[in-house]
Short mmCIF file of C-alpha atoms in Angstrom, two decimals:
data_model
loop_
_atom_site.label_atom_id
_atom_site.label_comp_id
_atom_site.label_asym_id
_atom_site.label_seq_id
_atom_site.Cartn_x
_atom_site.Cartn_y
_atom_site.Cartn_z
CA THR A 1 7.15 -45.44 -233.04
CA TYR A 2 10.73 -46.22 -234.05
CA TYR A 3 10.30 -49.78 -232.77
CA TRP A 4 7.19 -50.56 -234.76
CA ASN A 5 8.94 -49.30 -237.86
CA CYS A 6 11.84 -51.68 -237.11
CA GLN A 7 14.42 -48.96 -236.48
CA ILE A 8 15.40 -50.60 -233.19
CA GLN A 9 18.90 -49.17 -232.92
CA GLN A 10 17.53 -45.61 -233.41
CA ALA A 11 14.86 -46.34 -230.80
CA ILE A 12 17.56 -47.44 -228.37
CA GLU A 13 19.61 -44.31 -228.94
CA ASN A 14 16.54 -42.11 -228.37
CA ALA A 15 15.59 -43.98 -225.21
CA LYS A 16 19.15 -43.76 -223.85
CA LYS A 17 19.17 -39.94 -224.36
CA SER A 18 15.74 -39.70 -222.76
CA LEU A 19 16.84 -41.76 -219.76
CA LYS A 20 19.95 -39.67 -219.28
CA ILE A 21 17.89 -36.45 -219.27
CA ARG A 22 15.25 -37.82 -216.90
CA GLU A 23 17.82 -39.13 -214.46
CA SER A 24 19.65 -35.77 -214.48
CA VAL A 25 16.46 -33.84 -213.49
CA GLY A 26 15.34 -36.60 -210.99
CA ASP A 27 12.29 -37.64 -212.93
CA ILE A 28 12.00 -41.02 -211.34
CA TRP A 29 8.52 -41.77 -212.77
CA LYS A 30 9.53 -41.43 -216.41
CA SER A 31 13.02 -42.98 -215.77
CA GLY A 32 11.25 -46.24 -214.84
CA SER A 33 9.16 -46.14 -218.00
CA THR A 34 12.25 -45.62 -220.20
CA GLN A 35 14.06 -48.44 -218.40
CA THR A 36 11.16 -50.78 -219.28
CA THR A 37 11.34 -49.71 -222.93
CA LEU A 38 15.11 -50.14 -223.09
CA GLY A 39 14.92 -53.53 -221.44
CA HIS A 40 12.46 -54.73 -224.05
CA LEU A 41 14.55 -53.34 -226.91
CA TYR A 42 17.84 -54.80 -225.63
CA HIS A 43 16.15 -58.16 -225.32
CA GLN A 44 15.12 -57.94 -228.93
CA ILE A 45 18.70 -57.49 -230.19
CA GLY A 46 20.19 -60.10 -227.93
CA GLN A 47 21.76 -58.06 -225.12
CA TRP A 48 20.01 -60.03 -222.48
CA GLN A 49 22.17 -59.19 -219.49
CA LEU A 50 21.71 -55.51 -220.02
CA ALA A 51 18.00 -56.01 -220.69
CA GLU A 52 17.57 -57.95 -217.43
CA ARG A 53 19.43 -55.33 -215.41
CA LEU A 54 17.35 -52.51 -216.79
CA LEU A 55 14.03 -54.40 -216.18
CA ARG A 56 14.95 -55.21 -212.57
CA GLN A 57 15.89 -51.57 -212.00
CA ALA A 58 12.48 -50.54 -213.50
CA ILE A 59 10.63 -53.07 -211.29
CA TYR A 60 12.30 -51.52 -208.22
CA VAL A 61 11.43 -47.94 -209.22
CA GLN A 62 7.89 -48.75 -210.34
CA SER A 63 7.15 -50.70 -207.15
CA GLU A 64 8.31 -47.71 -205.06
CA ILE A 65 6.25 -45.08 -206.91
CA GLY A 66 3.19 -47.26 -207.61
CA ASP A 67 3.32 -47.17 -211.46
CA TYR A 68 1.38 -50.44 -211.68
CA TYR A 69 0.81 -50.83 -215.40
CA LEU A 70 4.50 -50.38 -216.25
CA LEU A 71 5.35 -52.57 -213.29
CA ALA A 72 3.25 -55.34 -214.81
CA SER A 73 4.84 -54.73 -218.23
CA SER A 74 8.40 -54.98 -216.74
CA TRP A 75 7.53 -58.23 -214.99
CA SER A 76 6.09 -59.62 -218.26
CA ASN A 77 9.15 -58.60 -220.30
CA LEU A 78 11.49 -60.07 -217.66
CA GLY A 79 9.48 -63.30 -217.94
CA LEU A 80 10.16 -63.41 -221.68
CA ILE A 81 13.90 -63.24 -221.06
CA MET A 82 13.66 -66.06 -218.48
CA LEU A 83 11.69 -68.08 -221.00
CA ASP A 84 14.31 -67.67 -223.67
CA LYS A 85 17.00 -68.70 -221.16
CA GLY A 86 15.00 -71.82 -220.46
CA ASN A 87 14.11 -70.91 -216.89
CA ILE A 88 10.44 -71.89 -217.30
CA ASP A 89 9.42 -71.69 -213.61
CA GLU A 90 10.91 -68.30 -213.16
CA ALA A 91 9.39 -67.11 -216.38
CA LEU A 92 5.94 -68.17 -215.24
CA ASP A 93 6.51 -66.54 -211.81
CA CYS A 94 7.24 -63.27 -213.53
CA MET A 95 4.27 -63.52 -215.86
CA ASN A 96 1.90 -64.48 -213.08
CA GLU A 97 3.09 -61.41 -211.20
CA SER A 98 2.27 -59.21 -214.16
CA VAL A 99 -1.27 -60.52 -214.49
CA GLU A 100 -1.93 -60.42 -210.73
CA ILE A 101 -0.92 -56.73 -210.59
CA VAL A 102 -3.58 -55.91 -213.18
CA VAL A 103 -6.20 -57.84 -211.16
CA LYS A 104 -5.22 -56.52 -207.74
CA GLN A 105 -5.02 -52.92 -208.82
CA ASN A 106 -8.31 -53.13 -210.75
CA LEU A 107 -6.69 -51.94 -213.93
CA PRO A 108 -8.68 -52.22 -217.16
CA ILE A 109 -8.39 -55.85 -218.33
CA SER A 110 -7.77 -54.68 -221.85
CA LEU A 111 -4.36 -53.39 -220.65
CA ALA A 112 -3.39 -56.97 -219.84
CA THR A 113 -3.51 -58.17 -223.45
CA PRO A 114 0.29 -58.62 -223.93
CA PHE A 115 0.62 -60.10 -220.47
CA PHE A 116 -1.88 -62.84 -221.20
CA ILE A 117 -0.37 -63.55 -224.61
CA ASN A 118 3.19 -63.69 -223.17
CA ARG A 119 2.12 -66.08 -220.40
CA GLY A 120 0.28 -68.20 -223.03
CA ILE A 121 3.60 -68.53 -224.91
CA ALA A 122 5.28 -69.78 -221.75
CA TYR A 123 2.57 -72.41 -221.22
CA LEU A 124 2.70 -73.42 -224.85
CA ARG A 125 6.45 -74.00 -224.68
CA SER A 126 5.92 -75.95 -221.49
CA GLY A 127 3.34 -78.18 -223.20
CA ILE A 128 0.55 -76.97 -220.89
CA HIS A 129 -1.93 -76.61 -223.73
CA ASN A 130 -5.15 -75.91 -221.79
CA ARG A 131 -3.56 -73.02 -219.82
CA ALA A 132 -2.05 -71.66 -223.04
CA GLN A 133 -5.38 -71.69 -224.79
CA GLU A 134 -7.04 -69.85 -221.88
CA ASP A 135 -4.45 -67.13 -221.93
CA PHE A 136 -4.46 -66.73 -225.76
CA LEU A 137 -8.26 -66.36 -225.76
CA LYS A 138 -8.15 -63.87 -222.88
CA GLY A 139 -5.48 -61.90 -224.77
CA LEU A 140 -7.47 -62.03 -228.01
CA ASN A 141 -10.70 -60.80 -226.31
CA ALA A 142 -8.86 -57.98 -224.63
CA ALA A 143 -7.23 -56.99 -227.90
CA GLU A 144 -10.63 -56.97 -229.59
CA GLU A 145 -11.81 -54.52 -226.86
CA GLN A 146 -8.92 -52.25 -227.76
CA SER A 147 -9.39 -52.74 -231.48
CA ASN A 148 -5.70 -53.52 -231.68
CA ASN A 149 -5.15 -55.46 -234.91
CA ASP A 150 -1.56 -56.43 -234.22
CA LEU A 151 -2.32 -57.98 -230.80
CA GLN A 152 -5.43 -59.67 -232.15
CA ALA A 153 -3.27 -61.11 -234.97
CA LEU A 154 -0.77 -62.47 -232.41
CA GLY A 155 -3.48 -63.98 -230.30
CA LEU A 156 -4.99 -65.77 -233.32
CA GLY A 157 -1.48 -66.74 -234.59
CA TYR A 158 -0.58 -68.42 -231.31
CA LEU A 159 -3.97 -70.16 -231.17
CA SER A 160 -3.03 -71.51 -234.70
CA GLU A 161 0.31 -72.65 -233.41
CA LEU A 162 -1.31 -74.38 -230.41
CA SER A 163 -3.85 -76.07 -232.68
CA THR A 164 -1.09 -77.33 -235.00
CA ASP A 165 0.79 -78.64 -231.96
CA LEU A 166 -2.36 -80.61 -231.02
CA GLY A 167 -2.76 -81.99 -234.57
CA GLU A 168 -5.82 -79.89 -235.29
CA GLU A 169 -4.57 -78.46 -238.62
CA SER A 170 -8.03 -77.42 -239.96
CA LYS A 171 -8.65 -75.30 -236.87
CA ALA A 172 -5.12 -73.91 -237.11
CA GLN A 173 -5.74 -72.84 -240.73
CA VAL A 174 -8.92 -70.94 -239.74
CA TYR A 175 -7.11 -69.03 -236.97
CA LEU A 176 -4.19 -68.22 -239.29
CA GLU A 177 -6.45 -66.98 -242.07
CA ARG A 178 -8.04 -64.52 -239.62
CA ALA A 179 -4.61 -63.41 -238.45
CA ASN A 180 -3.43 -62.81 -242.02
CA VAL A 181 -6.38 -60.46 -242.68
CA LEU A 182 -5.54 -58.41 -239.58
CA VAL A 183 -1.82 -58.03 -240.40
CA GLU A 184 -2.36 -57.06 -244.02
CA HIS A 185 -1.51 -53.41 -243.27
CA SER A 186 0.66 -53.97 -240.21
CA LYS A 187 3.89 -52.02 -239.76
CA SER A 188 5.15 -54.29 -236.96
CA GLN A 189 8.08 -56.32 -238.13
CA GLU A 190 7.82 -58.40 -234.95
CA VAL A 191 4.21 -59.34 -235.55
CA LEU A 192 4.76 -60.11 -239.22
CA ARG A 193 7.72 -62.21 -238.41
CA GLU A 194 5.73 -64.29 -235.89
CA ILE A 195 2.79 -64.82 -238.25
CA PHE A 196 5.11 -66.08 -241.04
CA ARG A 197 6.90 -68.35 -238.55
CA ILE A 198 3.59 -69.82 -237.35
CA GLU A 199 2.45 -70.28 -240.99
CA ALA A 200 5.70 -72.20 -241.73
CA PHE A 201 5.01 -74.45 -238.69
CA LEU A 202 1.51 -75.26 -239.97
CA GLN A 203 2.56 -75.80 -243.60
CA SER A 204 5.36 -78.12 -242.49
CA ALA A 205 2.99 -80.09 -240.30
CA ILE A 206 0.64 -80.74 -243.26
CA GLY A 207 3.56 -81.59 -245.61
CA ASN A 208 3.58 -78.39 -247.77
CA TYR A 209 7.37 -78.06 -247.41
CA CYS A 210 7.84 -75.59 -250.27
CA LEU A 211 5.32 -73.19 -248.72
CA ALA A 212 6.83 -73.75 -245.28
CA LEU A 213 10.33 -72.84 -246.53
CA ASN A 214 8.97 -69.75 -248.25
CA SER A 215 7.22 -68.59 -245.08
CA ILE A 216 10.32 -69.30 -242.86
CA SER A 217 12.49 -67.29 -245.26
CA GLN A 218 10.17 -64.38 -245.05
CA ALA A 219 10.18 -64.61 -241.25
CA GLN A 220 13.99 -64.51 -241.35
CA ASP A 221 13.90 -61.37 -243.55
CA TYR A 222 11.80 -59.64 -240.90
CA ALA A 223 14.06 -60.78 -238.07
CA LYS A 224 17.06 -59.50 -240.04
CA LYS A 225 15.32 -56.12 -240.52
CA GLU A 226 14.62 -55.96 -236.81
CA GLY A 227 18.23 -56.66 -235.99
CA ASN A 228 17.05 -59.59 -233.90
CA GLN A 229 19.92 -62.11 -234.05
CA TYR A 230 18.34 -64.49 -231.56
CA GLU A 231 15.08 -64.86 -233.52
CA TYR A 232 17.01 -65.12 -236.76
CA ALA A 233 19.05 -67.96 -235.26
CA LYS A 234 15.90 -69.68 -234.07
CA LEU A 235 14.37 -69.43 -237.54
CA ALA A 236 17.55 -70.97 -239.01
CA ILE A 237 16.88 -73.98 -236.78
CA GLU A 238 13.27 -74.14 -238.00
CA LYS A 239 14.41 -73.98 -241.63
CA ALA A 240 16.77 -76.90 -241.07
CA ARG A 241 13.98 -78.85 -239.38
CA ILE A 242 11.70 -78.41 -242.41
CA LEU A 243 14.44 -79.47 -244.81
CA LEU A 244 15.18 -82.61 -242.60
CA ALA A 245 11.52 -83.46 -242.44
CA ASN A 246 11.50 -83.38 -246.24
CA ASP A 247 14.74 -85.44 -246.40
CA ASN A 248 16.55 -82.52 -248.03
CA VAL A 249 19.86 -82.83 -246.20
CA ASP A 250 21.65 -82.08 -249.50
CA VAL A 251 20.04 -78.69 -249.60
CA ILE A 252 21.29 -78.01 -246.11
CA ILE A 253 24.83 -78.81 -247.20
CA GLU A 254 24.55 -76.86 -250.50
CA GLN A 255 23.20 -73.72 -248.82
CA ASN A 256 25.83 -73.91 -246.10
CA LEU A 257 23.05 -74.01 -243.52
CA HIS A 258 25.21 -76.39 -241.40
CA THR A 259 27.64 -73.37 -240.79
CA GLU A 260 24.59 -71.18 -239.96
CA ILE A 261 23.38 -73.65 -237.38
CA GLU A 262 26.85 -73.77 -235.80
CA ASN A 263 26.80 -69.94 -235.59
CA SER A 264 23.38 -70.15 -234.05
CA LEU A 265 24.70 -72.58 -231.45
CA LYS A 266 27.54 -70.16 -230.59
CA LEU A 267 25.04 -67.31 -230.22
CA PHE A 268 22.79 -69.41 -227.96
CA LYS A 269 25.78 -70.34 -225.77
CA ASP A 270 26.86 -66.68 -225.51
CA LEU A 271 23.32 -65.72 -224.49
CA GLY A 272 22.84 -68.65 -222.11
CA ALA A 273 19.78 -69.71 -224.12
CA LYS A 274 19.44 -73.32 -222.91
CA PRO A 275 16.50 -74.28 -225.21
CA GLY A 276 18.38 -72.80 -228.21
CA ILE A 277 21.50 -74.79 -227.36
CA SER A 278 19.42 -77.98 -227.24
CA TRP A 279 17.65 -77.16 -230.53
CA ALA A 280 20.93 -76.44 -232.35
CA GLU A 281 22.79 -79.49 -231.01
CA GLY A 282 19.87 -81.71 -231.92
CA ILE A 283 19.71 -80.38 -235.52
CA LEU A 284 23.52 -80.74 -236.00
CA PHE A 285 23.30 -84.32 -234.77
CA GLU A 286 20.48 -85.03 -237.22
CA ILE A 287 22.41 -83.51 -240.09
CA GLU A 288 25.44 -85.66 -239.27
CA SER A 289 23.26 -88.75 -238.93
CA HIS A 290 21.73 -88.11 -242.34
CA LYS A 291 25.17 -87.62 -243.90
CA THR A 292 26.47 -90.81 -242.36
CA SER A 293 23.39 -92.76 -243.38
CA HIS A 294 23.59 -91.42 -246.93
CA LYS A 295 27.28 -92.38 -247.05
CA GLU A 296 26.62 -95.91 -245.77
CA TYR A 297 23.75 -96.29 -248.18
CA SER A 298 25.94 -95.24 -251.22
CA THR A 299 28.68 -97.62 -250.13
CA GLU A 300 26.26 -100.55 -249.69
CA LEU A 301 24.76 -99.84 -253.17
CA ARG A 302 28.22 -100.20 -254.70
CA GLU A 303 28.79 -103.45 -252.73
CA TYR A 304 25.54 -105.10 -253.94
CA PRO A 305 26.09 -107.56 -256.82
CA THR A 306 24.53 -106.46 -260.11
CA VAL A 307 21.82 -108.86 -261.20
CA VAL A 308 21.21 -108.72 -264.97
CA ILE A 309 17.65 -109.68 -265.95
CA ASP A 310 16.82 -109.85 -269.62
CA ILE A 311 13.82 -107.54 -269.71
CA GLN A 312 12.79 -105.77 -272.87
CA PHE A 313 11.63 -102.27 -272.11
CA LYS A 314 9.30 -100.57 -274.58
CA SER A 315 10.34 -96.99 -273.60
CA PRO A 316 13.05 -95.13 -271.64
CA SER A 317 10.36 -94.21 -269.07
CA GLN A 318 9.71 -97.92 -268.40
CA ARG A 319 13.39 -98.52 -267.80
CA SER A 320 13.58 -95.44 -265.54
CA LEU A 321 10.58 -96.65 -263.56
CA HIS A 322 12.16 -100.08 -263.15
CA GLU A 323 15.49 -98.68 -261.99
CA GLU A 324 13.70 -96.37 -259.55
CA THR A 325 11.66 -99.22 -258.11
CA ASN A 326 14.79 -101.34 -257.80
CA GLU A 327 16.63 -98.56 -256.03
CA LYS A 328 13.73 -98.11 -253.60
CA ALA A 329 13.81 -101.79 -252.83
CA VAL A 330 17.48 -101.62 -252.05
CA ARG A 331 16.95 -98.57 -249.86
CA LEU A 332 14.17 -100.39 -247.91
CA HIS A 333 16.48 -103.37 -247.47
CA HIS A 334 19.14 -101.08 -246.10
CA ILE A 335 16.76 -99.41 -243.65
CA LEU A 336 15.43 -102.76 -242.44
CA ALA A 337 18.91 -104.11 -241.99
CA LYS A 338 19.87 -101.04 -239.98
CA GLU A 339 16.76 -101.27 -237.77
CA LEU A 340 17.44 -105.00 -237.09
CA LYS A 341 20.99 -104.10 -236.05
CA ASN A 342 19.67 -101.45 -233.62
CA ILE A 343 17.20 -103.97 -232.20
CA ALA A 344 19.97 -106.50 -231.78
CA ARG A 345 22.05 -103.92 -229.86
CA LYS A 346 19.30 -103.24 -227.32
CA PRO A 347 19.52 -105.23 -224.06
CA ASN A 348 16.75 -107.73 -223.33
#
C-alpha cells in the first residue's frame, strides 16, 4: 500500500521491521516474502547491490520451502536489475525462469502478468520485437482476466512503445489512448511515470516536441516523488534527446541540463548501469558536437564577405524574409562543406 502511494522510504522501513520480527521468530515463509518486497523497493531507489543480495536470499528460501509464486516474482525482479545493469542474457535467463515456474507448477496464468511484461521489456530493449509483442499481449490478456487496470495500462503502454519503435505511430497512438483511459484514476506513481515517458517517446517520434517535453517533465515529477534517482536520471537523458532532435542545444545550456546529464553519468557509473553510461556519454558527446558546430558556424558567418545588393524592400517583413533566406543558404553551404571534408577524410 505504501509503495503504490509512492511513500517508498516508509514502505522500506515497515518491511525492514517486519523482516526483523519474522526472522526473530523463525518465520521462514514470510521472511522470504518480505525479502522479495525489500529487494524490489531497494531496486527502485537505486540501491542495487542490496536489492540483488535480498532477492538472491529470497530465491534460496523460496526454493527450499516451495513458495513458487514468490519465487517466480523474485526471479523476475532480479531480471530487471540485470537488465538495468546491461546484462541482457542474464536478465532473460532470470525472466525465463520466472515464467517457467508458473507453467511447471500449474499456477494461474493471470499471476504471471508482471512476469510476461518484464520479459517483454527485456526483449524490447534487445530489439527482439516479435518476442516482446508476444509477451506484452500475454501480459495484457492476463491483466484483463484480473481486471487490473494498472497492469493493463502498462501492457498497452509498452505495446505503444514497441509500435513507435517500429515506426507504426498510428497504432502506437491507439494503444496509448487506451492506456490513458485506464490510468485516469491510478494511484501508482510508477505506472503514471511510465505512461508519460512512453507518451513523450511517441510525441517526439512524430515531431510534437513541445508535447514530448511536457510529458517527459511530468514523468520526471513522478520519478522524483517515487525517490527513484535512476529513473529520474534516465528521463533527463530522454529530455536532452528530445531537445537535440529539435536542435534546441541552447535550451540544454540555458537550463543547465548539461550538468544534470553529467550527474546522471556519475550515478550510472556508481550503479554499474552500463546502458545508462552509454546513453549519458552519447548525449554529452552530441551536446559538445552541437556547441562546436554552432561556434564554427558563427565564426564562418563573420568570415564571409558581405555582398551588398541594391534591393528595394517594400516592408520590414520582406527584408526579414530575405535575410532569413540568405542565412539559411549560408548554413546549408557550411553543412555541405563540412560533409565534403568528412568524405575526404574517409579512406578509399
